[in-house]
Amino acid sequence: MAVKALYYSERDGLDMALKHPETMLFSSKAEADARDKILELAEEITQFLQNRVPGMTEELAEKAALAIAEEKDLFAKALKKPSVLNQSLEPGDQAGQ
């Protein structure tokens, strides 16, 4: 019988990782650590959005922050060339679909 180690981010928690194994369980510690860094960044962005955007709900701030954190490399490129943010979207595509 073979044994396979699986990793998850403690920020996601084991229960959440088991509910979404395709996106939250990893075969290497490095992948789990990368996910943890994304979640850490998302937490900071969430606080930033709630402090800077009056009336933004916590749920919306969390969703927006996670989307930004997951695409941090794209946002880094967008600081130099803003149009790259929407180049990957096909006409009619909307975020969240």
Coordinates of N, CA, C and O in Angstrom, one line a residue:
M1 N 0.8 -1.2 0.0 CA 0.0 0.0 0.0 C 0.9 1.2 0.0 O 1.8 1.4 0.8
A2 N 0.6 2.2 -0.9 CA 1.4 3.4 -1.0 C 0.7 4.5 -0.1 O -0.5 4.5 0.1
V3 N 1.6 5.3 0.4 CA 1.1 6.4 1.2 C 1.5 7.7 0.5 O 2.6 7.9 0.0
K4 N 0.5 8.6 0.4 CA 0.8 9.9 -0.2 C 0.5 11.0 0.7 O -0.6 11.1 1.3
A5 N 1.5 11.9 0.9 CA 1.3 13.1 1.8 C 0.6 14.2 1.0 O 0.8 14.4 -0.1
L6 N -0.4 14.8 1.7 CA -1.1 15.9 1.1 C -1.0 17.1 2.1 O -1.0 16.9 3.3
Y7 N -1.0 18.3 1.5 CA -0.8 19.5 2.3 C -1.9 20.4 2.0 O -2.6 20.4 1.0
Y8 N -2.2 21.3 3.0 CA -3.2 22.3 2.9 C -2.8 23.5 3.7 O -2.0 23.4 4.5
S9 N -3.4 24.6 3.3 CA -3.1 25.9 4.1 C -3.9 25.9 5.4 O -5.1 25.6 5.4
E10 N -3.2 26.2 6.5 CA -3.9 26.3 7.7 C -5.0 27.4 7.7 O -6.0 27.3 8.4
R11 N -4.8 28.4 6.9 CA -5.7 29.5 6.8 C -7.1 29.0 6.2 O -8.1 29.4 6.5
D12 N -7.0 28.0 5.3 CA -8.2 27.4 4.7 C -8.8 26.5 5.8 O -10.0 26.4 5.8
G13 N -8.0 25.8 6.5 CA -8.5 24.8 7.5 C -8.7 23.4 6.8 O -9.0 23.3 5.6
L14 N -8.6 22.4 7.6 CA -8.7 21.0 7.0 C -10.1 20.8 6.5 O -10.3 20.2 5.4
D15 N -11.1 21.2 7.2 CA -12.5 20.9 6.8 C -12.8 21.5 5.4 O -13.3 20.9 4.5
M16 N -12.3 22.8 5.2 CA -12.5 23.5 3.9 C -11.7 22.8 2.8 O -12.2 22.6 1.7
A17 N -10.5 22.4 3.2 CA -9.6 21.7 2.2 C -10.2 20.4 1.8 O -10.2 20.0 0.6
L18 N -10.9 19.7 2.7 CA -11.5 18.4 2.3 C -12.7 18.6 1.5 O -13.1 17.7 0.7
K19 N -13.4 19.7 1.7 CA -14.6 20.0 0.9 C -14.3 20.4 -0.5 O -15.1 20.2 -1.4
H20 N -13.1 20.9 -0.7 CA -12.6 21.4 -2.0 C -11.2 20.9 -2.3 O -10.3 21.6 -2.5
P21 N -11.1 19.5 -2.4 CA -9.7 19.0 -2.5 C -9.0 19.3 -3.8 O -7.8 19.4 -3.9
E22 N -9.8 19.6 -4.9 CA -9.2 19.9 -6.2 C -8.4 21.2 -6.2 O -7.5 21.4 -7.0
T23 N -8.8 22.1 -5.3 CA -8.2 23.4 -5.3 C -7.5 23.7 -4.0 O -6.8 24.7 -3.9
M24 N -7.7 22.9 -2.9 CA -7.2 23.3 -1.6 C -6.3 22.2 -1.0 O -5.8 22.4 0.1
L25 N -6.1 21.1 -1.7 CA -5.2 20.0 -1.2 C -4.0 20.0 -2.2 O -4.2 20.0 -3.4
F26 N -2.8 19.9 -1.7 CA -1.6 20.0 -2.6 C -0.7 18.9 -2.3 O -0.6 18.3 -1.2
S27 N 0.1 18.5 -3.3 CA 1.0 17.4 -3.2 C 2.4 17.8 -2.7 O 3.2 17.0 -2.4
S28 N 2.6 19.1 -2.6 CA 3.9 19.6 -2.0 C 3.6 20.7 -1.0 O 2.6 21.5 -1.1
K29 N 4.5 20.8 -0.1 CA 4.5 21.9 0.9 C 4.6 23.2 0.3 O 4.0 24.2 0.7
A30 N 5.4 23.3 -0.7 CA 5.6 24.6 -1.4 C 4.3 25.1 -2.0 O 4.0 26.3 -1.9
E31 N 3.5 24.2 -2.6 CA 2.2 24.7 -3.1 C 1.3 25.1 -2.0 O 0.6 26.1 -2.2
A32 N 1.3 24.4 -0.9 CA 0.4 24.8 0.2 C 0.9 26.2 0.8 O 0.1 27.0 1.2
D33 N 2.2 26.4 0.9 CA 2.8 27.6 1.3 C 2.4 28.8 0.4 O 2.1 29.9 0.9
A34 N 2.4 28.5 -0.9 CA 2.0 29.6 -1.9 C 0.5 29.9 -1.7 O 0.2 31.1 -1.7
R35 N -0.3 28.9 -1.4 CA -1.7 29.2 -1.2 C -1.9 30.1 0.1 O -2.7 31.0 0.2
D36 N -1.1 29.7 1.1 CA -1.1 30.5 2.4 C -0.7 31.9 2.2 O -1.4 32.8 2.7
K37 N 0.2 32.2 1.3 CA 0.7 33.5 1.0 C -0.4 34.3 0.3 O -0.6 35.5 0.6
I38 N -1.1 33.6 -0.6 CA -2.3 34.3 -1.3 C -3.3 34.7 -0.3 O -3.9 35.8 -0.3
L39 N -3.6 33.8 0.6 CA -4.7 34.0 1.6 C -4.3 35.1 2.6 O -5.1 36.0 3.0
E40 N -3.0 35.2 2.9 CA -2.5 36.3 3.8 C -2.6 37.6 3.0 O -3.1 38.6 3.6
L41 N -2.3 37.6 1.8 CA -2.4 38.9 1.0 C -3.9 39.3 0.9 O -4.2 40.4 1.0
A42 N -4.7 38.3 0.7 CA -6.2 38.6 0.5 C -6.7 39.2 1.8 O -7.6 40.1 1.8
E43 N -6.3 38.7 3.0 CA -6.7 39.3 4.3 C -6.4 40.7 4.4 O -7.2 41.6 4.8
E44 N -5.2 41.1 4.0 CA -4.7 42.5 4.0 C -5.5 43.3 3.0 O -5.8 44.4 3.3
I45 N -5.7 42.8 1.8 CA -6.5 43.5 0.8 C -7.9 43.7 1.3 O -8.5 44.8 1.1
T46 N -8.5 42.7 2.0 CA -9.8 42.9 2.5 C -9.9 44.0 3.5 O -10.8 44.9 3.4
Q47 N -9.0 44.1 4.4 CA -9.0 45.2 5.3 C -8.8 46.6 4.6 O -9.5 47.5 4.9
F48 N -7.9 46.6 3.6 CA -7.7 47.8 2.9 C -9.0 48.3 2.2 O -9.4 49.4 2.3
L49 N -9.7 47.3 1.5 CA -10.9 47.7 0.8 C -12.0 48.2 1.8 O -12.7 49.1 1.5
Q50 N -12.1 47.5 2.9 CA -13.1 47.9 3.9 C -12.8 49.3 4.4 O -13.7 50.1 4.7
N51 N -11.5 49.6 4.6 CA -11.2 50.9 5.1 C -11.3 52.0 4.1 O -11.5 53.2 4.4
R52 N -11.1 51.7 2.8 CA -11.0 52.7 1.7 C -12.3 52.9 0.9 O -12.5 53.8 0.2
V53 N -13.2 51.8 0.9 CA -14.4 51.9 0.1 C -15.6 51.9 1.0 O -16.0 50.9 1.5
P54 N -16.2 53.1 1.3 CA -17.3 53.2 2.2 C -18.5 52.3 1.7 O -18.8 52.3 0.5
G55 N -19.1 51.6 2.6 CA -20.2 50.8 2.3 C -20.0 49.4 1.8 O -20.9 48.7 1.5
M56 N -18.7 49.1 1.5 CA -18.4 47.8 1.0 C -18.6 46.7 2.1 O -18.1 46.8 3.2
T57 N -19.4 45.7 1.8 CA -19.6 44.6 2.7 C -18.4 43.8 2.9 O -17.5 43.7 2.0
E58 N -18.3 43.1 4.0 CA -17.2 42.2 4.3 C -17.2 41.1 3.3 O -16.1 40.8 2.8
E59 N -18.3 40.6 2.9 CA -18.4 39.5 2.0 C -17.8 39.9 0.6 O -17.0 39.2 0.0
L60 N -18.3 41.0 0.1 CA -17.8 41.6 -1.2 C -16.3 41.9 -1.1 O -15.6 41.6 -2.1
A61 N -15.9 42.5 0.0 CA -14.4 42.8 0.1 C -13.6 41.5 0.1 O -12.5 41.5 -0.5
E62 N -14.1 40.5 0.8 CA -13.3 39.2 0.8 C -13.3 38.6 -0.6 O -12.2 38.1 -1.0
K63 N -14.4 38.6 -1.4 CA -14.4 38.1 -2.7 C -13.5 38.8 -3.6 O -12.7 38.3 -4.4
A64 N -13.5 40.2 -3.6 CA -12.7 41.0 -4.4 C -11.2 40.8 -4.0 O -10.4 40.7 -4.9
A65 N -10.9 40.8 -2.7 CA -9.6 40.6 -2.3 C -9.0 39.3 -2.7 O -7.8 39.3 -3.2
L66 N -9.7 38.2 -2.7 CA -9.2 36.9 -3.1 C -8.9 36.9 -4.6 O -7.9 36.4 -5.0
A67 N -9.8 37.5 -5.3 CA -9.6 37.6 -6.8 C -8.3 38.4 -7.1 O -7.5 38.0 -8.0
I68 N -8.1 39.5 -6.4 CA -6.9 40.3 -6.6 C -5.7 39.5 -6.2 O -4.7 39.5 -6.9
A69 N -5.7 38.9 -5.0 CA -4.6 38.1 -4.5 C -4.2 37.0 -5.4 O -3.0 36.7 -5.7
E70 N -5.2 36.3 -6.0 CA -5.0 35.1 -6.8 C -4.4 35.6 -8.2 O -3.7 34.8 -8.8
E71 N -4.6 36.8 -8.5 CA -4.1 37.4 -9.8 C -3.0 38.4 -9.6 O -2.8 39.4 -10.3
K72 N -2.2 38.3 -8.5 CA -1.3 39.3 -8.1 C -0.3 39.6 -9.2 O 0.1 40.8 -9.4
D73 N 0.2 38.6 -9.9 CA 1.2 38.8 -11.0 C 0.6 39.6 -12.1 O 1.2 40.5 -12.6
L74 N -0.7 39.4 -12.4 CA -1.4 40.2 -13.4 C -1.5 41.6 -13.0 O -1.3 42.6 -13.8
F75 N -1.8 41.9 -11.7 CA -1.9 43.2 -11.2 C -0.6 43.9 -11.2 O -0.5 45.1 -11.4
A76 N 0.5 43.2 -10.9 CA 1.8 43.7 -11.0 C 2.1 44.2 -12.4 O 2.7 45.3 -12.6
K77 N 1.8 43.4 -13.4 CA 1.9 43.8 -14.8 C 1.1 45.1 -15.1 O 1.5 45.9 -15.9
A78 N -0.1 45.1 -14.6 CA -1.1 46.2 -14.8 C -0.6 47.5 -14.3 O -1.0 48.6 -14.8
L79 N 0.3 47.5 -13.3 CA 0.8 48.8 -12.9 C 1.7 49.5 -13.9 O 1.8 50.7 -14.0
K80 N 2.2 48.7 -14.9 CA 3.0 49.2 -16.0 C 2.1 49.4 -17.2 O 2.3 50.3 -18.0
K81 N 1.1 48.5 -17.4 CA 0.3 48.5 -18.6 C -1.1 48.1 -18.2 O -1.5 46.9 -18.2
P82 N -2.0 49.1 -17.8 CA -3.3 48.8 -17.3 C -4.2 47.9 -18.2 O -5.0 47.1 -17.7
S83 N -4.0 48.0 -19.5 CA -4.9 47.3 -20.4 C -4.7 45.7 -20.2 O -5.6 45.0 -20.7
V84 N -3.7 45.3 -19.6 CA -3.5 43.8 -19.5 C -4.5 43.2 -18.6 O -4.8 42.0 -18.7
L85 N -5.2 44.0 -17.7 CA -6.2 43.4 -16.8 C -7.3 42.8 -17.6 O -7.9 41.8 -17.1
N86 N -7.7 43.3 -18.7 CA -8.9 42.8 -19.4 C -8.5 42.1 -20.7 O -9.4 41.7 -21.5
Q87 N -7.3 41.9 -21.0 CA -6.9 41.3 -22.3 C -7.3 39.8 -22.3 O -7.6 39.3 -23.4
S88 N -7.3 39.2 -21.2 CA -7.6 37.7 -21.1 C -9.1 37.5 -21.2 O -9.5 36.4 -21.4
L89 N -9.9 38.5 -21.0 CA -11.4 38.3 -21.0 C -11.9 38.4 -22.5 O -11.5 39.3 -23.2
E90 N -12.7 37.4 -22.8 CA -13.4 37.4 -24.1 C -14.5 38.4 -24.0 O -15.1 38.7 -23.0
P91 N -14.9 39.0 -25.2 CA -16.1 39.9 -25.2 C -17.3 39.2 -24.6 O -17.6 38.1 -24.9
G92 N -17.9 39.9 -23.6 CA -19.1 39.4 -23.0 C -18.8 38.6 -21.7 O -19.7 38.3 -20.9
D93 N -17.5 38.3 -21.4 CA -17.1 37.6 -20.2 C -17.2 38.6 -19.1 O -16.9 39.8 -19.2
Q94 N -17.6 38.1 -17.9 CA -17.7 38.9 -16.7 C -17.0 38.2 -15.6 O -17.0 36.9 -15.6
A95 N -16.4 38.9 -14.6 CA -15.8 38.2 -13.5 C -16.9 37.4 -12.8 O -18.0 37.8 -12.6
G96 N -16.5 36.3 -12.3 CA -17.4 35.4 -11.5 C -18.2 34.5 -12.3 O -19.0 33.8 -11.8
Q97 N -18.0 34.5 -13.6 CA -18.8 33.6 -14.5 C -17.9 32.5 -15.0 O -16.8 32.6 -15.2

